[in-house]
Amino acid sequence: MKITIIASGSGGNATLFASRGTRVLVDAGVGPRTLSQCVAAVDAGGAGGAAGCALDAIVITHAHADHVGAAARYNKKLKIPIYASEATARAAALGDPERVRIFSSREPFAIGALTFSPRPLPHDAAQVALVVDDGARRAALATDLGEIPPGLLEHVAGCDVLLLESNHDVDMLESGPYPQHLKRRIRSSRGHLSNREACALLAALPGGTHTVALMHLSERNNRPDLALDAARDALFGKRTRLVAAPPRGPLVLDAALPPPPPLGVRQLDLFSSL
């Protein structure tokens, strides 16, 4: 399974999962042109992306614009089916309803060679974490959550790759330019995970996860070095690669990689593609 992070941040979110001829885009916060450019860059670099960026489907995690903004365009112009929970489908413009597929937020569903296992997350829109399984490797995506809910650790445990939100540094948020109502929303239990909260899950993560990508970093309330330093300490001694996803990719991860050496205090594996 190859995972291409196309975008991760408040300006847009989209991640491409590809395995055994199946290509599914999770979230559509960027349009087809941006997707094509990113995939072309991956192909030119020899990183083994999804040729031509032909998609079998799009899965939407929730109805906020930075995750769903381009979904109707893919649906109407490219005739690509859109998968969403019932609550998300009601809240978002997804295009032609004949190509909208409803999934349960607690039941697995298959698209070609990929099986998606959702789980509800606490956010100010109906939101799900996803575990993606191709029969040989598993990857988990959990962003846009205000706190770690019971059962999330068990849901993502044992995945080869974990894409986890590490949205803000608490001190930067508090001293930053956002108005108080927005700061309260971000730090609430239905807002976004801080570096500290993400690290609580990483510290409890059992073995088996060889790559962790920190996602949805705020460009105003966080810095990659702060998020990575905190996560490195939380993962100390584990055989885990660590990277911070940029707001605009592409960043390619390979779920089939073997585990690296144990992560030390000063060891950090930064990479643009695998």
CSV table of C-alpha atoms in Angstrom, one decimal:
chain,number,residue,atom,x,y,z
A,1,MET,CA,0.0,0.0,0.0
A,2,LYS,CA,1.3,3.4,-1.0
A,3,ILE,CA,0.0,6.5,0.8
A,4,THR,CA,0.4,9.9,-0.8
A,5,ILE,CA,-0.4,12.9,1.4
A,6,ILE,CA,-1.5,15.5,-1.1
A,7,ALA,CA,-2.4,18.3,1.4
A,8,SER,CA,-2.7,18.5,5.2
A,9,GLY,CA,-3.8,21.7,6.9
A,10,SER,CA,-6.4,24.4,7.2
A,11,GLY,CA,-6.0,25.2,3.4
A,12,GLY,CA,-7.1,21.8,2.3
A,13,ASN,CA,-6.8,18.1,3.1
A,14,ALA,CA,-6.5,15.0,0.8
A,15,THR,CA,-4.6,11.7,1.1
A,16,LEU,CA,-4.4,9.1,-1.7
A,17,PHE,CA,-4.4,5.4,-0.8
A,18,ALA,CA,-3.3,3.0,-3.5
A,19,SER,CA,-2.9,-0.8,-3.6
A,20,ARG,CA,-3.4,-3.6,-6.1
A,21,GLY,CA,-4.9,-1.3,-8.7
A,22,THR,CA,-7.3,0.4,-6.4
A,23,ARG,CA,-6.9,4.2,-5.8
A,24,VAL,CA,-9.1,6.0,-3.3
A,25,LEU,CA,-8.8,9.6,-2.2
A,26,VAL,CA,-9.7,10.3,1.4
A,27,ASP,CA,-11.0,13.9,1.6
A,28,ALA,CA,-11.3,16.3,-1.2
A,29,GLY,CA,-10.0,19.6,0.1
A,30,VAL,CA,-8.0,20.1,-3.1
A,31,GLY,CA,-9.2,20.0,-6.7
A,32,PRO,CA,-8.4,17.6,-9.6
A,33,ARG,CA,-5.6,19.8,-11.0
A,34,THR,CA,-3.7,19.9,-7.7
A,35,LEU,CA,-4.1,16.2,-7.3
A,36,SER,CA,-2.8,15.6,-10.9
A,37,GLN,CA,0.2,17.9,-10.3
A,38,CYS,CA,1.1,16.1,-7.1
A,39,VAL,CA,0.8,12.6,-8.6
A,40,ALA,CA,2.8,13.8,-11.6
A,41,ALA,CA,5.6,15.0,-9.3
A,42,VAL,CA,5.6,11.7,-7.5
A,43,ASP,CA,5.8,9.8,-10.8
A,44,ALA,CA,8.6,12.0,-12.1
A,45,GLY,CA,10.5,11.4,-8.9
A,46,GLY,CA,10.2,7.6,-9.2
A,47,ALA,CA,8.3,7.2,-6.0
A,48,GLY,CA,5.7,4.9,-7.4
A,49,GLY,CA,2.5,7.0,-7.2
A,50,ALA,CA,-0.9,6.3,-8.8
A,51,ALA,CA,-0.3,6.7,-12.5
A,52,GLY,CA,-2.6,9.3,-14.1
A,53,CYS,CA,-4.4,9.8,-10.7
A,54,ALA,CA,-7.5,8.0,-11.9
A,55,LEU,CA,-9.6,7.4,-8.9
A,56,ASP,CA,-12.0,4.6,-8.0
A,57,ALA,CA,-13.7,6.6,-5.3
A,58,ILE,CA,-13.5,9.5,-2.7
A,59,VAL,CA,-14.1,8.9,1.0
A,60,ILE,CA,-15.0,12.0,3.0
A,61,THR,CA,-14.3,12.1,6.7
A,62,HIS,CA,-16.4,15.1,7.6
A,63,ALA,CA,-18.2,18.1,6.1
A,64,HIS,CA,-15.8,21.0,6.8
A,65,ALA,CA,-14.7,22.8,3.7
A,66,ASP,CA,-11.0,22.0,3.9
A,67,HIS,CA,-12.0,18.3,3.6
A,68,VAL,CA,-15.0,18.4,1.3
A,69,GLY,CA,-14.7,21.6,-0.7
A,70,ALA,CA,-13.8,19.9,-4.1
A,71,ALA,CA,-15.9,16.8,-3.7
A,72,ALA,CA,-18.9,18.0,-5.8
A,73,ARG,CA,-16.4,18.9,-8.6
A,74,TYR,CA,-15.0,15.3,-8.7
A,75,ASN,CA,-18.5,13.9,-8.6
A,76,LYS,CA,-20.1,16.0,-11.3
A,77,LYS,CA,-17.2,16.5,-13.8
A,78,LEU,CA,-15.3,13.2,-13.3
A,79,LYS,CA,-18.2,11.0,-12.3
A,80,ILE,CA,-16.3,9.7,-9.3
A,81,PRO,CA,-18.4,8.1,-6.5
A,82,ILE,CA,-18.3,9.8,-3.1
A,83,TYR,CA,-18.5,7.8,0.1
A,84,ALA,CA,-19.7,9.7,3.2
A,85,SER,CA,-21.5,9.1,6.5
A,86,GLU,CA,-25.2,10.0,6.5
A,87,ALA,CA,-24.6,13.0,8.7
A,88,THR,CA,-21.8,14.2,6.3
A,89,ALA,CA,-23.9,13.7,3.2
A,90,ARG,CA,-26.7,15.8,4.8
A,91,ALA,CA,-24.3,18.6,5.7
A,92,ALA,CA,-22.1,18.9,2.6
A,93,ALA,CA,-22.6,19.4,-1.1
A,94,LEU,CA,-21.4,16.2,-2.7
A,95,GLY,CA,-22.8,16.5,-6.2
A,96,ASP,CA,-25.0,14.1,-8.0
A,97,PRO,CA,-26.8,12.0,-5.3
A,98,GLU,CA,-26.8,9.0,-7.6
A,99,ARG,CA,-23.1,8.8,-7.1
A,100,VAL,CA,-23.1,9.3,-3.3
A,101,ARG,CA,-22.6,6.1,-1.2
A,102,ILE,CA,-23.5,6.2,2.5
A,103,PHE,CA,-21.4,4.3,5.0
A,104,SER,CA,-22.0,3.6,8.6
A,105,SER,CA,-19.6,5.3,11.0
A,106,ARG,CA,-19.0,2.0,12.8
A,107,GLU,CA,-19.1,-0.7,10.0
A,108,PRO,CA,-16.3,-1.6,7.6
A,109,PHE,CA,-16.9,-1.1,3.8
A,110,ALA,CA,-14.9,-2.2,0.8
A,111,ILE,CA,-13.8,-0.3,-2.3
A,112,GLY,CA,-11.9,-2.6,-4.7
A,113,ALA,CA,-8.8,-4.0,-2.9
A,114,LEU,CA,-9.2,-1.6,0.1
A,115,THR,CA,-11.3,-2.1,3.2
A,116,PHE,CA,-12.2,1.0,5.3
A,117,SER,CA,-13.0,0.6,9.0
A,118,PRO,CA,-14.4,3.9,10.4
A,119,ARG,CA,-14.8,5.0,14.0
A,120,PRO,CA,-16.5,8.2,15.2
A,121,LEU,CA,-14.3,11.0,16.5
A,122,PRO,CA,-15.2,14.0,18.8
A,123,HIS,CA,-15.3,17.1,16.6
A,124,ASP,CA,-17.7,19.9,15.8
A,125,ALA,CA,-18.9,18.1,12.7
A,126,ALA,CA,-19.7,14.4,12.4
A,127,GLN,CA,-16.2,12.9,12.0
A,128,VAL,CA,-14.5,9.5,11.6
A,129,ALA,CA,-11.1,8.0,11.9
A,130,LEU,CA,-10.3,5.4,9.2
A,131,VAL,CA,-8.3,2.3,9.2
A,132,VAL,CA,-7.4,1.2,5.6
A,133,ASP,CA,-6.5,-2.4,5.0
A,134,ASP,CA,-5.4,-4.0,1.7
A,135,GLY,CA,-5.2,-7.5,3.1
A,136,ALA,CA,-1.4,-7.3,3.7
A,137,ARG,CA,-0.9,-3.9,5.3
A,138,ARG,CA,-2.9,-1.4,7.4
A,139,ALA,CA,-2.8,2.3,7.7
A,140,ALA,CA,-4.8,4.6,10.0
A,141,LEU,CA,-5.9,8.2,9.6
A,142,ALA,CA,-7.1,10.2,12.6
A,143,THR,CA,-7.4,14.0,12.2
A,144,ASP,CA,-9.8,16.7,13.3
A,145,LEU,CA,-10.5,15.5,16.8
A,146,GLY,CA,-10.6,17.5,20.0
A,147,GLU,CA,-9.5,14.7,22.4
A,148,ILE,CA,-8.5,11.0,22.3
A,149,PRO,CA,-11.8,9.1,22.7
A,150,PRO,CA,-12.0,5.7,24.4
A,151,GLY,CA,-11.2,2.9,21.9
A,152,LEU,CA,-9.2,5.0,19.4
A,153,LEU,CA,-5.9,3.5,20.6
A,154,GLU,CA,-7.2,0.0,20.1
A,155,HIS,CA,-8.6,1.0,16.7
A,156,VAL,CA,-5.3,2.1,15.3
A,157,ALA,CA,-3.0,-0.3,17.2
A,158,GLY,CA,-1.0,-2.6,15.0
A,159,CYS,CA,-1.3,-0.4,11.8
A,160,ASP,CA,1.9,-0.2,9.8
A,161,VAL,CA,1.4,3.6,9.3
A,162,LEU,CA,-0.4,6.1,11.5
A,163,LEU,CA,-1.5,9.5,10.2
A,164,LEU,CA,-2.3,11.5,13.4
A,165,GLU,CA,-3.3,15.1,14.0
A,166,SER,CA,-0.8,17.2,15.9
A,167,ASN,CA,-2.5,20.5,15.2
A,168,HIS,CA,-1.2,23.1,17.7
A,169,ASP,CA,1.3,24.0,20.4
A,170,VAL,CA,-0.7,25.1,23.4
A,171,ASP,CA,1.6,28.1,24.2
A,172,MET,CA,1.7,29.3,20.6
A,173,LEU,CA,-2.1,29.1,20.4
A,174,GLU,CA,-2.6,31.0,23.6
A,175,SER,CA,-0.2,33.8,22.7
A,176,GLY,CA,-1.1,33.9,19.0
A,177,PRO,CA,-3.4,36.2,17.0
A,178,TYR,CA,-6.6,34.2,17.0
A,179,PRO,CA,-9.7,35.7,18.7
A,180,GLN,CA,-10.6,34.1,22.0
A,181,HIS,CA,-13.7,32.3,20.6
A,182,LEU,CA,-11.6,30.6,18.0
A,183,LYS,CA,-8.9,29.6,20.6
A,184,ARG,CA,-11.7,28.1,22.7
A,185,ARG,CA,-13.0,26.1,19.8
A,186,ILE,CA,-9.6,24.7,18.9
A,187,ARG,CA,-8.7,23.6,22.4
A,188,SER,CA,-12.1,22.3,23.2
A,189,SER,CA,-13.0,18.6,23.3
A,190,ARG,CA,-14.6,19.0,19.9
A,191,GLY,CA,-11.7,21.0,18.4
A,192,HIS,CA,-8.2,19.8,17.4
A,193,LEU,CA,-5.5,17.8,19.1
A,194,SER,CA,-2.5,19.7,20.5
A,195,ASN,CA,1.0,18.3,20.2
A,196,ARG,CA,0.7,17.2,23.9
A,197,GLU,CA,-2.5,15.3,23.3
A,198,ALA,CA,-1.2,13.6,20.2
A,199,CYS,CA,1.9,12.5,22.1
A,200,ALA,CA,-0.3,10.9,24.8
A,201,LEU,CA,-1.6,8.5,22.2
A,202,LEU,CA,1.8,7.9,20.6
A,203,ALA,CA,3.4,7.1,24.0
A,204,ALA,CA,0.7,4.4,24.5
A,205,LEU,CA,1.0,3.0,21.0
A,206,PRO,CA,2.0,-0.6,21.0
A,207,GLY,CA,4.6,-2.1,18.6
A,208,GLY,CA,3.9,-2.7,15.0
A,209,THR,CA,3.6,0.9,13.7
A,210,HIS,CA,6.7,1.6,11.7
A,211,THR,CA,5.8,5.1,10.4
A,212,VAL,CA,4.0,8.0,12.1
A,213,ALA,CA,3.1,11.1,10.1
A,214,LEU,CA,2.0,14.2,12.1
A,215,MET,CA,-1.0,15.8,10.3
A,216,HIS,CA,-2.9,19.0,10.1
A,217,LEU,CA,-0.2,21.2,11.7
A,218,SER,CA,-1.4,24.8,12.1
A,219,GLU,CA,0.7,27.2,10.2
A,220,ARG,CA,0.0,29.9,12.8
A,221,ASN,CA,-0.1,27.9,16.1
A,222,ASN,CA,2.5,25.2,15.6
A,223,ARG,CA,5.9,24.5,14.1
A,224,PRO,CA,7.1,21.2,12.6
A,225,ASP,CA,10.2,21.2,14.9
A,226,LEU,CA,8.0,21.6,18.0
A,227,ALA,CA,5.6,18.8,17.0
A,228,LEU,CA,8.4,16.5,16.0
A,229,ASP,CA,10.4,17.1,19.1
A,230,ALA,CA,7.4,16.2,21.3
A,231,ALA,CA,6.5,13.1,19.2
A,232,ARG,CA,10.2,11.9,19.2
A,233,ASP,CA,10.2,11.9,23.0
A,234,ALA,CA,6.8,10.1,23.1
A,235,LEU,CA,8.1,7.4,20.7
A,236,PHE,CA,11.5,7.0,22.3
A,237,GLY,CA,12.8,3.5,22.0
A,238,LYS,CA,10.2,2.4,19.5
A,239,ARG,CA,11.1,1.3,16.0
A,240,THR,CA,9.2,4.1,14.2
A,241,ARG,CA,9.9,6.6,11.5
A,242,LEU,CA,8.6,10.1,12.1
A,243,VAL,CA,7.6,12.9,9.8
A,244,ALA,CA,5.5,16.0,9.8
A,245,ALA,CA,3.2,16.3,6.8
A,246,PRO,CA,3.6,19.6,5.0
A,247,PRO,CA,0.5,21.7,4.2
A,248,ARG,CA,1.0,20.9,0.5
A,249,GLY,CA,2.6,17.7,-0.6
A,250,PRO,CA,3.2,15.3,-2.1
A,251,LEU,CA,4.6,13.2,0.7
A,252,VAL,CA,4.7,9.4,-0.1
A,253,LEU,CA,4.7,6.7,2.6
A,254,ASP,CA,5.1,3.0,2.0
A,255,ALA,CA,3.2,0.7,4.3
A,256,ALA,CA,5.3,-2.2,3.3
A,257,LEU,CA,8.6,-0.8,4.6
A,258,PRO,CA,10.4,-2.8,7.3
A,259,PRO,CA,10.7,-1.2,10.8
A,260,PRO,CA,13.7,1.1,11.3
A,261,PRO,CA,16.1,1.0,14.3
A,262,PRO,CA,14.6,2.2,17.6
A,263,LEU,CA,14.0,6.0,17.7
A,264,GLY,CA,16.5,7.7,20.0
A,265,VAL,CA,16.4,11.1,21.6
A,266,ARG,CA,18.3,12.8,18.8
A,267,GLN,CA,17.4,10.4,15.9
A,268,LEU,CA,14.8,11.8,13.5
A,269,ASP,CA,14.0,10.3,10.1
A,270,LEU,CA,12.8,13.3,8.0
A,271,PHE,CA,12.0,12.4,4.4
A,272,SER,CA,10.1,13.8,1.5
A,273,SER,CA,9.2,10.4,0.0
A,274,LEU,CA,9.8,6.7,0.6
